[in-house]
XYZ file of C-alpha atoms in Angstrom:
778
model
C 16.452 230.147 127.563
C 12.911 229.894 127.923
C 12.504 227.421 125.073
C 15.058 225.252 127.195
C 12.717 223.872 129.975
C 10.148 223.265 127.093
C 12.900 221.029 124.888
C 13.840 219.472 127.908
C 10.095 218.099 128.988
C 9.937 217.186 125.166
C 12.518 214.978 125.472
C 11.680 213.600 128.741
C 8.467 212.373 127.270
C 9.438 211.095 123.925
C 12.509 209.177 126.651
C 9.383 207.853 128.461
C 7.598 206.760 125.181
C 10.420 204.416 124.040
C 10.824 203.589 127.768
C 6.689 202.476 127.499
C 7.500 201.058 124.395
C 10.534 198.754 124.978
C 8.721 195.825 126.608
C 5.805 195.643 124.627
C 8.261 194.949 121.763
C 10.268 192.431 123.675
C 7.094 190.408 124.618
C 6.240 190.374 120.695
C 10.056 189.164 119.928
C 9.596 186.302 122.717
C 6.173 184.567 121.553
C 7.907 183.772 117.705
C 11.253 182.484 119.580
C 9.319 180.280 122.002
C 7.179 178.421 119.167
C 9.838 178.220 117.341
C 11.559 176.438 120.107
C 8.650 174.183 120.883
C 7.842 173.028 117.200
C 10.197 170.244 117.018
C 9.411 168.818 119.822
C 5.566 169.230 118.948
C 5.844 167.735 115.951
C 7.680 164.444 117.153
C 4.930 163.649 119.108
C 1.396 162.835 117.098
C -0.039 162.262 120.670
C -1.214 165.212 123.043
C 0.304 165.587 126.663
C -0.882 164.764 129.245
C -1.919 167.384 132.060
C -0.003 167.789 134.940
C -0.262 170.123 137.614
C 2.467 172.490 138.047
C 4.056 173.790 141.217
C 4.405 177.593 141.045
C 7.615 179.043 139.440
C 9.266 180.265 142.433
C 9.206 176.340 143.792
C 10.174 174.027 140.940
C 14.037 174.184 140.843
C 15.474 173.251 137.489
C 17.095 170.537 137.290
C 20.218 170.116 134.398
C 19.240 166.332 132.626
C 22.169 163.996 131.409
C 23.531 163.648 128.138
C 22.529 159.942 126.938
C 26.012 157.681 126.340
C 26.541 156.700 122.695
C 25.274 152.599 122.115
C 26.568 151.226 119.154
C 24.255 149.263 116.844
C 24.918 145.125 117.678
C 26.720 143.559 116.007
C 24.226 140.778 113.919
C 27.084 138.290 113.528
C 27.763 138.322 117.345
C 24.058 138.228 118.340
C 23.499 135.277 116.361
C 26.381 133.318 117.902
C 25.768 135.044 121.695
C 21.927 133.865 120.744
C 23.309 129.691 119.951
C 25.639 129.820 123.052
C 22.675 130.011 125.173
C 20.785 127.317 123.604
C 22.095 123.752 124.684
C 19.078 121.961 124.440
C 19.138 118.555 122.424
C 16.405 117.115 120.690
C 15.900 113.549 120.520
C 13.524 111.694 118.450
C 13.174 107.748 118.865
C 10.743 105.112 117.306
C 9.910 101.708 118.239
C 11.434 100.684 114.580
C 14.571 102.585 116.433
C 14.342 100.290 119.230
C 14.597 96.873 116.599
C 10.570 96.121 117.089
C 10.536 95.978 113.163
C 6.273 94.361 113.468
C 3.478 96.034 114.809
C 2.723 94.624 118.379
C -0.029 92.964 118.656
C -2.489 92.781 121.553
C -5.462 90.623 121.645
C -8.005 88.700 123.979
C -9.751 89.688 126.979
C -6.776 90.997 128.669
C -3.092 92.204 127.554
C -0.697 93.982 128.446
C 2.996 95.007 127.000
C 5.786 97.530 128.631
C 8.232 98.851 126.173
C 11.343 100.433 127.730
C 12.556 103.642 125.781
C 15.721 104.729 126.780
C 16.792 108.364 128.199
C 19.609 110.211 129.689
C 20.241 108.453 132.723
C 19.362 111.192 135.841
C 18.715 114.106 133.783
C 15.547 115.803 133.906
C 13.208 115.589 130.240
C 12.024 118.806 128.557
C 8.677 118.459 126.110
C 8.257 114.671 126.594
C 5.614 112.646 124.499
C 4.680 109.664 122.987
C 2.637 109.910 119.803
C 1.088 106.401 119.175
C 0.853 105.266 116.092
C -2.017 102.301 116.082
C -5.543 100.874 115.002
C -7.528 98.121 116.276
C -10.039 95.404 114.614
C -13.211 94.918 116.729
C -15.072 92.391 115.086
C -16.575 90.452 117.752
C -17.881 93.842 119.442
C -18.891 94.324 123.001
C -16.548 97.010 124.915
C -12.732 97.345 124.039
C -10.797 99.863 126.314
C -7.564 101.144 125.735
C -4.887 102.196 128.400
C -1.830 104.069 128.108
C 0.554 104.242 131.279
C 4.195 105.679 131.731
C 6.293 104.310 134.443
C 3.360 102.038 135.740
C 1.000 105.315 136.298
C -1.649 105.475 133.883
C -2.224 108.903 131.456
C -4.437 108.020 128.477
C -7.839 106.072 128.375
C -10.409 105.261 125.354
C -13.434 103.525 125.083
C -12.566 102.197 121.152
C -16.249 101.733 119.127
C -16.502 100.705 115.755
C -15.416 97.620 113.643
C -12.178 99.097 112.823
C -10.664 102.371 113.548
C -7.553 104.497 114.396
C -5.962 104.030 117.723
C -3.348 106.884 117.689
C -3.296 109.699 120.357
C -0.680 111.911 121.713
C 0.428 111.403 125.610
C 3.082 113.747 127.849
C 5.065 112.659 129.741
C 6.610 113.826 132.754
C 9.910 115.559 133.160
C 11.035 114.510 136.346
C 15.224 112.398 135.898
C 14.991 108.726 135.395
C 17.956 106.913 137.434
C 17.211 103.913 135.429
C 17.602 105.077 132.129
C 14.030 104.633 130.828
C 11.180 106.073 130.668
C 8.587 102.687 130.618
C 5.666 102.884 128.417
C 2.899 100.204 128.968
C 0.375 99.617 126.928
C -3.151 97.412 128.355
C -6.040 96.494 126.264
C -9.335 95.110 127.365
C -11.930 93.008 125.198
C -15.331 92.505 127.190
C -17.464 90.665 124.450
C -20.647 89.149 126.747
C -22.451 91.019 129.060
C -23.464 88.194 131.320
C -20.819 87.355 133.631
C -20.153 83.738 132.515
C -19.589 84.637 128.922
C -16.862 83.051 126.705
C -14.536 85.613 126.315
C -12.422 83.895 124.035
C -13.076 85.717 120.651
C -10.250 86.398 118.410
C -11.626 89.336 115.906
C -10.424 91.906 119.006
C -7.207 93.796 117.945
C -5.304 96.409 118.988
C -2.347 96.564 116.900
C 0.687 99.391 117.773
C 3.067 100.617 114.856
C 6.932 100.393 114.798
C 6.014 104.130 113.983
C 4.931 104.720 117.542
C 7.689 108.165 118.313
C 8.806 109.282 121.607
C 10.358 112.967 121.434
C 11.424 114.568 123.865
C 14.181 117.310 124.981
C 17.175 117.698 127.401
C 20.051 120.062 128.193
C 23.074 118.947 126.943
C 25.028 120.546 130.058
C 23.515 118.055 132.196
C 24.975 115.040 130.831
C 28.467 115.265 132.548
C 29.667 111.586 133.061
C 30.036 108.531 130.259
C 27.850 106.854 132.087
C 25.161 109.178 131.128
C 25.891 109.888 127.777
C 25.987 106.218 126.686
C 22.584 105.818 128.615
C 21.044 108.584 126.186
C 21.794 107.788 123.533
C 19.166 107.441 120.463
C 18.138 104.157 119.041
C 20.412 104.696 116.029
C 23.922 104.999 117.445
C 26.263 107.387 115.188
C 29.703 106.066 114.989
C 32.599 108.945 113.443
C 35.487 108.408 112.177
C 37.924 110.036 109.846
C 37.789 110.458 106.639
C 40.151 109.103 103.978
C 42.082 105.608 104.777
C 42.170 104.570 108.358
C 45.284 102.682 110.181
C 44.342 99.251 111.133
C 44.425 100.911 114.641
C 42.078 102.971 114.076
C 39.676 100.116 112.199
C 40.197 98.356 114.883
C 39.202 100.583 117.649
C 36.027 101.227 115.380
C 34.381 97.800 114.331
C 34.809 97.046 118.228
C 32.663 99.986 119.153
C 29.889 99.525 116.827
C 29.665 96.180 117.703
C 29.368 97.185 121.378
C 26.253 99.750 119.806
C 24.767 96.522 118.022
C 25.024 94.903 121.153
C 23.414 97.456 123.232
C 20.639 97.433 120.805
C 21.738 100.334 118.606
C 21.241 100.790 114.909
C 24.920 101.378 113.928
C 25.192 104.622 111.610
C 28.890 104.760 110.812
C 29.496 109.018 109.516
C 33.098 110.151 108.232
C 34.439 113.630 108.351
C 34.052 114.621 104.779
C 37.244 116.919 103.142
C 37.244 120.086 100.919
C 34.914 118.905 97.441
C 32.777 115.994 99.441
C 28.882 116.255 98.678
C 27.146 116.163 102.231
C 23.259 115.260 102.293
C 21.675 118.391 104.241
C 17.919 117.276 103.894
C 17.578 117.215 107.688
C 19.503 119.913 108.354
C 17.186 122.662 109.794
C 19.474 125.873 110.160
C 18.449 128.440 113.177
C 16.574 131.895 112.384
C 19.421 133.565 113.969
C 22.333 131.918 111.629
C 20.747 132.026 108.163
C 21.758 135.677 107.293
C 25.072 134.654 108.385
C 27.709 132.822 106.194
C 28.844 130.634 106.277
C 25.557 129.090 107.206
C 23.521 130.991 105.294
C 24.815 128.755 102.561
C 23.177 125.937 103.565
C 19.570 127.268 104.061
C 17.318 125.042 101.917
C 19.791 122.657 100.286
C 19.355 119.211 100.178
C 22.457 118.663 98.734
C 25.360 120.651 99.591
C 29.420 119.858 98.147
C 32.159 121.919 100.912
C 34.170 124.346 99.437
C 36.681 125.121 101.932
C 37.089 124.602 105.361
C 35.091 127.276 107.076
C 31.643 125.550 105.772
C 33.034 122.234 107.144
C 33.905 124.197 110.717
C 29.693 125.489 110.387
C 28.462 121.927 109.589
C 30.225 121.052 112.871
C 28.310 123.039 115.316
C 24.994 123.617 113.813
C 22.353 121.494 115.523
C 21.057 118.564 114.219
C 24.123 118.382 112.011
C 24.310 115.591 109.343
C 28.136 115.338 111.445
C 26.884 114.839 114.559
C 27.921 111.937 115.863
C 27.572 109.430 119.800
C 30.015 107.966 119.696
C 34.060 108.873 117.953
C 37.291 107.552 117.395
C 39.139 110.358 118.506
C 42.483 109.650 116.785
C 45.128 111.861 115.460
C 43.657 112.465 111.830
C 40.326 113.118 113.508
C 41.201 115.448 115.578
C 43.131 117.525 113.770
C 40.650 118.243 111.074
C 38.124 119.018 113.051
C 40.314 121.505 114.848
C 40.892 122.917 111.084
C 37.897 123.548 110.184
C 36.696 124.987 113.168
C 39.566 127.290 113.435
C 38.971 128.241 109.943
C 34.909 129.138 110.911
C 36.306 131.703 113.732
C 38.541 133.268 111.096
C 35.648 133.627 109.294
C 33.290 135.304 111.433
C 35.738 138.264 111.979
C 34.710 140.655 115.242
C 32.479 137.747 116.346
C 35.435 135.737 116.837
C 36.002 135.611 120.647
C 32.106 134.789 120.630
C 32.781 131.915 118.477
C 35.649 130.400 121.107
C 33.518 130.670 123.899
C 30.750 128.584 122.187
C 33.193 126.367 120.439
C 34.321 125.203 124.034
C 31.025 124.592 125.017
C 28.983 123.108 121.424
C 32.097 121.289 119.731
C 34.747 120.973 122.356
C 35.852 118.196 120.791
C 38.186 120.462 118.250
C 39.977 121.708 120.904
C 40.650 118.892 122.655
C 43.567 116.228 123.052
C 42.200 112.568 123.374
C 45.315 110.073 124.958
C 45.449 106.584 122.777
C 44.032 105.079 125.956
C 41.477 107.422 127.258
C 37.415 107.687 127.010
C 36.523 111.061 127.263
C 33.242 113.169 127.630
C 33.143 115.934 124.373
C 30.568 117.752 122.963
C 30.022 118.420 118.894
C 27.420 120.014 117.561
C 25.854 120.972 120.911
C 25.310 116.870 121.748
C 27.514 114.762 123.615
C 29.889 112.528 122.427
C 32.527 109.932 123.675
C 35.496 110.088 121.914
C 37.506 106.930 122.524
C 41.350 106.838 121.975
C 42.412 105.696 118.778
C 44.238 102.211 120.267
C 41.208 101.449 123.362
C 39.108 100.039 121.435
C 38.699 96.029 122.965
C 39.007 98.208 126.353
C 36.470 100.416 125.777
C 34.272 97.697 124.475
C 34.729 95.770 127.966
C 34.324 98.941 129.906
C 30.620 100.029 128.288
C 29.911 96.492 129.040
C 26.985 96.234 131.141
C 29.225 95.004 134.139
C 31.648 97.650 134.803
C 29.456 100.699 132.932
C 27.760 102.302 136.049
C 30.782 102.613 137.741
C 31.915 105.739 134.816
C 30.853 108.080 136.902
C 33.075 110.681 135.290
C 33.838 112.367 132.461
C 37.315 111.014 131.293
C 38.787 107.563 132.298
C 42.488 106.297 131.076
C 41.857 102.549 130.779
C 45.568 100.506 131.602
C 43.446 97.053 131.984
C 39.845 96.040 132.341
C 38.773 92.169 132.334
C 35.042 92.137 132.430
C 34.893 88.332 132.769
C 37.851 87.596 135.040
C 36.017 87.189 138.569
C 32.691 86.357 136.559
C 30.678 82.952 138.193
C 29.684 79.735 135.747
C 26.179 82.138 135.573
C 24.089 84.678 133.795
C 21.341 86.551 136.142
C 18.380 87.209 134.185
C 17.703 90.858 135.550
C 21.798 91.480 133.752
C 20.541 90.653 130.288
C 18.169 94.177 129.663
C 15.760 96.376 130.882
C 12.686 94.011 132.423
C 9.811 95.049 135.229
C 9.939 91.899 137.184
C 5.558 92.316 138.635
C 3.319 91.270 136.273
C -0.437 91.891 136.976
C -2.121 88.647 135.241
C -5.829 88.598 134.348
C -6.065 85.689 131.637
C -2.354 86.058 130.180
C 0.641 87.902 130.473
C 4.327 87.940 128.716
C 7.510 88.670 130.860
C 10.035 89.192 127.976
C 14.118 89.968 127.668
C 15.896 89.786 124.428
C 20.078 89.093 125.101
C 22.839 88.581 122.966
C 24.950 85.515 123.499
C 27.777 86.710 123.416
C 27.147 89.413 125.363
C 25.491 87.095 128.163
C 27.629 84.433 128.154
C 30.664 86.582 128.864
C 32.890 84.380 126.224
C 33.128 81.743 128.563
C 30.425 79.074 127.236
C 27.153 78.618 125.990
C 24.057 78.494 128.488
C 23.338 74.954 129.251
C 20.439 75.705 132.178
C 17.715 77.417 132.297
C 16.623 78.233 136.095
C 13.992 80.360 137.123
C 12.519 81.276 139.894
C 8.961 82.665 139.612
C 5.920 83.292 142.582
C 2.365 83.797 141.911
C -0.985 85.188 144.436
C -3.513 83.223 144.585
C -6.632 84.133 142.503
C -10.006 83.675 142.771
C -10.562 80.442 140.769
C -9.773 77.733 141.808
C -7.696 76.392 138.802
C -3.825 76.507 139.057
C -2.426 79.364 137.360
C 0.111 77.830 134.150
C 4.002 79.483 133.478
C 5.305 78.295 130.213
C 8.867 78.898 129.264
C 9.854 79.741 125.482
C 13.343 80.332 123.985
C 13.276 81.838 120.025
C 9.734 80.527 120.479
C 11.298 77.093 121.335
C 8.909 75.775 124.421
C 11.474 74.246 127.060
C 9.224 73.814 130.205
C 6.011 74.251 131.580
C 4.610 74.482 135.102
C 1.155 74.583 137.077
C 2.123 76.846 140.026
C 0.780 76.264 143.068
C 0.307 80.287 143.352
C 0.334 80.469 147.388
C 2.920 83.571 147.084
C 5.940 81.798 147.753
C 9.231 81.251 145.472
C 8.434 78.348 142.899
C 11.359 76.805 140.942
C 11.247 75.944 136.846
C 14.281 74.288 135.768
C 14.697 73.439 131.896
C 17.875 72.201 129.709
C 19.233 74.546 127.004
C 19.643 72.593 123.952
C 21.528 74.080 121.574
C 19.170 74.078 118.341
C 16.836 76.566 120.802
C 19.659 79.432 120.490
C 21.107 82.192 118.107
C 23.565 84.866 118.335
C 20.194 87.106 119.276
C 17.672 85.326 121.957
C 14.732 86.031 123.401
C 13.685 84.514 126.605
C 9.474 84.512 126.680
C 7.798 83.349 130.232
C 3.971 83.648 129.711
C 1.624 82.968 132.310
C -1.750 82.293 132.029
C -4.862 82.363 134.643
C -8.179 81.457 135.015
C -9.889 84.639 134.960
C -12.941 83.321 136.859
C -13.331 80.966 139.773
C -16.057 77.873 139.819
C -19.605 78.971 138.273
C -18.792 82.571 138.023
C -19.359 83.300 142.005
C -16.088 86.303 141.409
C -15.521 89.231 139.333
C -12.507 88.498 137.044
C -9.467 90.078 138.765
C -6.176 90.670 137.743
C -3.443 89.064 140.033
C 0.548 89.634 140.558
C 3.310 87.218 139.246
C 6.256 88.070 139.788
C 9.742 86.460 138.173
C 12.409 86.405 140.895
C 16.151 88.155 140.960
C 17.069 84.971 141.921
C 16.370 83.426 137.845
C 19.551 82.396 135.862
C 21.278 80.920 132.998
C 24.015 77.963 134.076
C 26.722 77.944 131.469
C 28.795 75.422 130.450
C 26.780 73.889 126.999
C 29.166 73.309 124.064
C 28.335 72.632 120.391
C 31.344 71.716 118.397
C 29.442 70.534 115.185
C 30.252 72.207 112.110
C 27.021 74.280 111.663
C 26.719 77.782 112.159
C 25.813 76.793 115.869
C 28.822 74.941 116.714
C 30.537 78.104 114.961
C 29.232 80.971 117.377
C 29.884 78.161 119.883
C 33.662 78.203 119.086
C 34.187 81.725 119.390
C 31.999 82.762 122.494
C 35.621 83.351 124.442
C 36.812 85.096 121.058
C 38.110 84.821 117.489
C 40.196 86.532 114.642
C 38.134 89.192 112.258
C 39.947 88.805 108.901
C 39.149 91.953 106.234
C 40.755 92.897 103.016
C 43.209 95.950 103.025
C 40.700 97.731 100.905
C 38.352 97.949 103.745
C 40.170 100.409 104.934
C 39.484 103.459 102.627
C 35.951 102.296 102.554
C 35.255 103.080 105.795
C 31.508 104.265 105.919
C 30.334 101.765 103.502
C 32.386 98.369 104.786
C 32.651 99.055 109.059
C 28.696 98.256 109.229
C 29.558 94.967 107.003
C 31.854 93.987 109.478
C 30.233 94.558 112.490
C 27.000 93.097 111.483
C 28.749 90.025 110.113
C 30.835 89.996 113.934
C 27.206 90.185 115.420
C 25.876 87.276 113.738
C 28.746 85.596 114.401
C 28.340 86.250 117.867
C 32.120 87.033 118.000
C 32.617 88.988 121.505
C 33.747 92.850 120.555
C 36.505 92.787 124.031
C 38.140 89.595 123.211
C 38.430 88.711 120.009
C 41.802 90.001 117.213
C 42.014 91.556 114.675
C 43.775 91.320 110.923
C 44.211 92.888 108.022
C 45.026 90.259 104.861
C 46.781 91.827 101.566
C 43.892 91.521 98.493
C 43.911 88.371 96.891
C 46.844 87.038 99.893
C 45.312 83.950 101.409
C 45.061 83.435 105.175
C 45.999 80.187 106.745
C 43.181 79.422 109.464
C 43.605 78.871 113.188
C 40.928 78.332 115.747
C 37.799 80.365 115.373
C 38.060 83.327 112.780
C 35.434 85.491 110.253
C 36.903 86.712 107.383
C 35.337 89.120 105.094
C 35.801 88.796 101.468
C 39.636 86.781 102.067
C 39.934 83.652 100.645
C 41.463 81.160 103.156
C 43.054 78.131 103.151
C 43.277 75.078 105.914
C 39.674 74.550 105.520
C 36.857 72.564 103.345
C 34.264 75.047 101.977
C 30.818 74.370 101.100
C 29.998 76.809 98.495
C 32.433 78.975 96.356
C 31.786 82.317 94.640
C 33.375 83.100 91.621
C 32.597 86.575 90.170
C 28.604 86.727 90.161
C 28.319 82.914 89.903
C 27.290 81.241 93.070
C 27.369 77.748 93.410
C 26.709 75.529 96.582
C 27.741 71.963 96.818
C 31.624 70.777 95.606
C 30.252 67.662 94.464
C 29.951 68.324 90.441
C 27.633 65.751 90.166
C 25.006 66.590 92.576
C 25.434 70.084 93.522
C 22.426 72.229 94.867
C 22.863 75.576 93.390
C 24.879 76.808 90.380
C 23.418 80.368 89.538
C 24.636 83.103 87.680
C 23.389 86.718 88.180
C 22.902 87.683 91.734
C 23.119 91.257 92.709
C 23.206 92.592 96.866
C 23.609 88.676 98.048
C 26.373 87.447 100.224
C 27.279 84.215 100.524
C 27.902 82.853 104.678
C 28.931 79.666 105.576
C 30.505 78.234 108.576
C 33.806 75.706 107.671
C 36.314 73.240 109.564
C 39.803 72.534 109.244
C 41.983 70.289 110.929
C 42.778 73.029 113.762
C 40.182 76.160 112.534
C 36.736 76.287 112.898
C 35.201 79.675 110.943
C 32.381 81.291 109.021
C 33.329 83.242 105.640
C 31.743 85.977 104.209
C 32.281 86.076 100.621
C 30.206 89.184 98.896
C 28.784 88.362 95.082
C 28.955 89.919 92.256
C 31.297 93.768 91.726
C 29.747 95.674 94.268
C 29.939 94.306 98.006
C 26.300 94.331 99.851
C 25.551 95.912 103.784
C 22.900 94.030 105.454
C 20.247 97.194 106.429
C 19.310 94.774 109.206
C 20.640 92.290 111.937
C 21.589 88.927 110.435
C 20.424 85.879 111.807
C 22.975 82.706 112.063
C 21.394 79.766 113.439
C 20.490 75.988 111.914
C 22.626 74.876 108.855
C 25.796 75.653 107.729
C 25.224 77.961 104.455
C 23.359 81.501 104.360
C 22.633 83.615 101.652
C 22.569 87.067 103.004
C 20.509 90.273 101.550
C 20.066 93.923 102.256
C 17.150 92.858 104.421
C 19.142 90.341 106.728
C 19.075 86.437 105.756
C 17.500 85.039 103.136
C 18.200 81.185 102.667
C 19.544 78.859 105.331
C 20.518 75.202 104.405
C 22.748 72.787 105.444
C 25.280 71.503 102.847
C 26.991 69.003 104.383
C 24.895 65.923 103.881
C 22.354 66.359 107.087
C 19.102 67.175 106.540
C 18.271 71.019 107.315
C 17.552 72.039 110.592
C 19.174 68.545 112.285
C 20.247 69.033 116.087
C 23.875 68.016 116.555
C 24.375 67.236 120.166
C 27.656 68.067 121.851
C 29.230 65.047 122.807
C 30.612 64.432 126.006
C 33.458 62.310 127.482
C 33.476 60.405 130.854
C 30.592 58.775 132.788
C 28.733 61.915 133.243
C 28.889 62.735 129.637
C 27.081 59.311 129.399
C 25.115 60.186 131.791
C 23.960 63.219 130.792
C 23.085 61.931 126.928
C 21.366 59.137 128.833
C 18.983 62.122 130.454
C 18.532 64.329 127.206
C 17.275 61.342 125.323
C 15.143 59.468 128.055
C 11.777 60.609 126.029
C 13.551 57.711 123.073
C 14.178 54.945 125.961
C 12.268 56.245 128.543
C 8.994 54.412 127.322
C 10.007 51.307 126.119
C 12.418 50.720 129.580
C 9.104 51.554 131.420
C 7.163 48.725 129.537
C 9.896 46.119 129.583
C 9.870 47.204 133.990
C 6.344 46.190 133.991
C 6.634 43.241 131.898
C 8.942 41.764 134.138
C 7.197 42.716 137.235
C 4.234 40.875 136.014
C 6.794 37.669 134.892
C 7.935 37.365 138.418
C 4.669 37.984 139.925
C 3.727 34.690 138.119
C 6.776 32.981 138.507
C 6.151 33.497 142.097
C 2.735 32.043 142.087
C 3.641 28.968 140.483
C 6.321 28.009 143.068
C 3.912 28.571 145.769
C 1.561 26.290 144.289
C 3.517 23.790 144.042
C 4.999 24.175 147.468
C 1.541 23.857 148.801
């Protein structure tokens, strides 16, 4: 028993040693576990953690970290659609050639200035607007030559030009403020000072500045800011695109299309006709740039890097209808049932193909392609969107009324996005005169140092309102006095025909210039120019040359009432000023893309008003009995006397076989145009020569003569085949005493001098006789 305490003691000691070894083992086990737990975080972070001062363990509460929610990956198609929906910018680029300036703008002399009006959407802010000037200069006379460019009257660029010749190209920024007038006024000023002495002769002709038609105006705007029809019309580019349905058009649709096309041409736009393609049609994609966000999304990906593409299904057509810069983008559309159903079906097919992004596409479609969901009544004009740009949708039967609505008389009243037209008569309450400031954009004031031109271009049918021809021009001008004692001179030209000239008093008060408008000075498209000339210095060069203002006052106007009932082109234009009848064969309805520009340019050349004319379709080969004023394209007409005829590719000018003016075979890309008359008809025949009908790419001008050959570049040859000399002026006959007095006054240059000489001779004879009688009486 004495060993028991010792055993107990040994057991207690063993237990004490074991107890002391447990903490040591636990500590050895915790360290590896801690290192293993910290290793993944350390492996993920390759940068050393910043040293952070920590509070004692007793002061750091343990905060549980929230578990992040699961975020599914973004659908690339949905992301691309949403990105495109957020971008509503429309970018447009207009050259001077698109505005009808086909030749270079030439400035020369001591001081020359020219203003050009560039169209923009009225009241809409611009983005990234700039003008890239493409020009060159000649400096053969030396001296100091300077070019100054201005925007809305504010100089923005100045450069001194040196060397015998060189480039005058420059890029100027245009401020982004809205223009309520719908135009940016781009001004160019040219100064040439040859002599160093003040009284040196500055009349050198070797210093010239030329601006090429390729000068380009580029700008962007937010399509969502275009909310009215007036704004959409004012913001059209230089080439107005008209969209119609594909296939054979109905008579009403074709009627509306040619009227809208003529309205665009009258407004100075170059018509481009586009048709909605069908499956299997070839589409030109050379100018299409697919956005980067859509290049990997089908069917948009099929258009990347392709110049020409054949449409395989409706979804691809729908993709073309929503892309910015689409080849199907247009400014005006004839929204008949065929066009609306075709667009709607294509967009529905595209939405079904996009799958999970169909809801986002539907929202995008409502903004950038609302025309595919709209319902347009036959007499409705509505503002819609297609391919991300504004488009004016015109009902299939609203052509005549819509074109009168977009005339300058009513256009500014279109302050809404949709109107229903029940009746329009633009000329019912118009007076028998036309104000010059309504014919086009002009600036009434000019600063003239040596010479300045005030120019306005107008269409004859649009200016006269279908009433009659201009008979007299009444011009009211005012000029400020200058340093020179020489009075300034104002000269008035109509189509480069001098109508009148007057030496002005230049006292700041209105002065009147009146001139008769002869029929031979008129054309379907006219240019009225008023040239002001000043003596740049005073007597003995006591004053430094300065520019002084002159003004064409807003009371200046044309008087209407003239007529030219002759059988030439001008007589037909006069006869159809109030409206005529347009005749086309039924084959034109099946080839709208090719035939519509031909019809529009022929109607513009004939001066046919779009709003008051009628439209007829003739069966192929069926002759038409002519009555009243008419324009017939490739339709045989009875009841008139033709002066030339076409037989296949053979052209015969002159009805007398023994005295023909021309008999030729083998012509191509030419059309015969002739003015014809009958018992109760007067009109123009347009006949295609050869198997393929020709469409002019440029406007056709018809003035003197009664037979013309028209090519792709416009009028090639114009002659008189009725026996009179080419260019013979035919004065209108007027009945009654007033007409006789008018004819005598117009021909006063013929009898005025002989009458004056005779009166003077009679006066002297009376004096001699009186002297003889007086001497006999004495």
